[in-house]
Tab-separated table of C-alpha atoms in Angstrom:
chain	number	residue	atom	x	y	z
A	94	UNK	CA	161.050	-5.076	-86.659
A	95	UNK	CA	158.251	-2.804	-87.805
A	96	UNK	CA	155.740	-0.957	-85.698
A	97	UNK	CA	153.090	-3.090	-84.077
A	98	UNK	CA	149.548	-1.958	-84.996
A	99	UNK	CA	147.570	-0.276	-82.179
A	100	UNK	CA	145.014	-3.136	-82.133
A	101	UNK	CA	147.730	-5.459	-80.928
A	102	UNK	CA	148.628	-3.427	-77.768
A	103	UNK	CA	145.475	-1.411	-77.035
A	104	UNK	CA	144.269	-4.042	-74.389
A	105	UNK	CA	147.598	-3.839	-72.644
A	106	UNK	CA	147.187	-0.115	-71.910
A	107	UNK	CA	146.196	1.055	-68.414
A	108	UNK	CA	142.693	2.507	-68.087
A	109	UNK	CA	144.046	6.023	-67.500
A	110	UNK	CA	145.939	6.067	-70.750
A	111	UNK	CA	143.019	4.538	-72.675
A	112	UNK	CA	140.663	7.220	-71.210
A	113	UNK	CA	143.056	10.001	-72.162
A	114	UNK	CA	143.272	8.720	-75.732
A	115	UNK	CA	139.472	8.296	-76.028
A	116	UNK	CA	138.895	11.704	-74.410
A	117	UNK	CA	141.336	13.382	-76.875
A	118	UNK	CA	140.580	11.686	-80.227
A	119	UNK	CA	141.673	14.644	-82.277
A	120	UNK	CA	145.140	14.633	-80.858
A	121	UNK	CA	147.759	13.815	-83.447
A	122	UNK	CA	150.928	14.166	-81.387
A	123	UNK	CA	150.859	12.319	-78.056
A	124	UNK	CA	152.378	14.101	-75.043
A	125	UNK	CA	155.501	12.594	-73.637
A	126	UNK	CA	153.750	10.972	-70.601
A	127	UNK	CA	151.218	9.188	-72.801
A	128	UNK	CA	153.850	8.445	-75.428
A	129	UNK	CA	156.050	6.749	-72.740
A	130	UNK	CA	153.207	4.397	-71.704
A	131	UNK	CA	152.453	3.562	-75.360
A	132	UNK	CA	156.082	2.945	-76.049
A	133	UNK	CA	156.426	0.566	-73.099
A	134	UNK	CA	153.287	-1.426	-73.875
A	135	UNK	CA	153.985	-1.619	-77.582
A	136	UNK	CA	157.291	-3.294	-76.751
A	137	UNK	CA	159.231	-0.270	-77.987
A	138	UNK	CA	157.813	-0.696	-81.489
A	139	UNK	CA	156.225	2.755	-81.407
A	140	UNK	CA	158.692	5.495	-82.438
A	141	UNK	CA	159.144	8.666	-80.371
A	142	UNK	CA	160.733	11.835	-81.640
A	143	UNK	CA	163.576	13.725	-79.933
A	144	UNK	CA	161.115	15.314	-77.510
A	145	UNK	CA	159.723	11.956	-76.438
A	146	UNK	CA	156.381	12.516	-78.306
A	147	UNK	CA	154.737	10.129	-80.712
A	148	UNK	CA	152.967	11.186	-83.934
A	149	UNK	CA	149.885	9.043	-84.375
A	150	UNK	CA	149.496	7.297	-87.781
A	151	UNK	CA	146.266	7.604	-89.732
A	152	UNK	CA	145.384	4.029	-88.744
A	153	UNK	CA	146.030	4.793	-85.037
A	154	UNK	CA	143.859	7.899	-85.279
A	155	UNK	CA	141.061	5.917	-86.983
A	156	UNK	CA	141.301	3.244	-84.363
A	157	UNK	CA	141.149	5.797	-81.377
A	158	UNK	CA	138.178	7.604	-83.088
A	159	UNK	CA	136.318	4.268	-83.408
A	160	UNK	CA	136.925	3.538	-79.703
A	161	UNK	CA	135.617	7.057	-78.835
A	162	UNK	CA	132.470	6.440	-80.889
A	163	UNK	CA	131.943	3.096	-79.259
A	164	UNK	CA	132.369	4.685	-75.778
A	165	UNK	CA	129.979	7.397	-76.597
A	166	UNK	CA	127.441	4.913	-77.800
A	167	UNK	CA	127.893	2.870	-74.682
A	168	UNK	CA	127.411	5.941	-72.490
A	169	UNK	CA	124.166	6.839	-74.231
A	170	UNK	CA	122.748	3.352	-73.497
A	171	UNK	CA	123.120	4.030	-69.757
A	172	UNK	CA	120.875	7.098	-69.823
């Protein structure tokens, strides 16, 4: 089984993990705590290295940056 795309499991993430990802859109390697949550939610389809970290693919990085931009746009509307 291949890796499930982030779009398939994003909505299953808890709000704290989503917030961390959106607040850190330039992060390429997820820290172990975030990687563990992502690994569980993705059904184990997201690979972790020997340190428990996950290297984000280009598609995952693009998806997270889009979520970050959407969140920033939404925040500006509330001013």
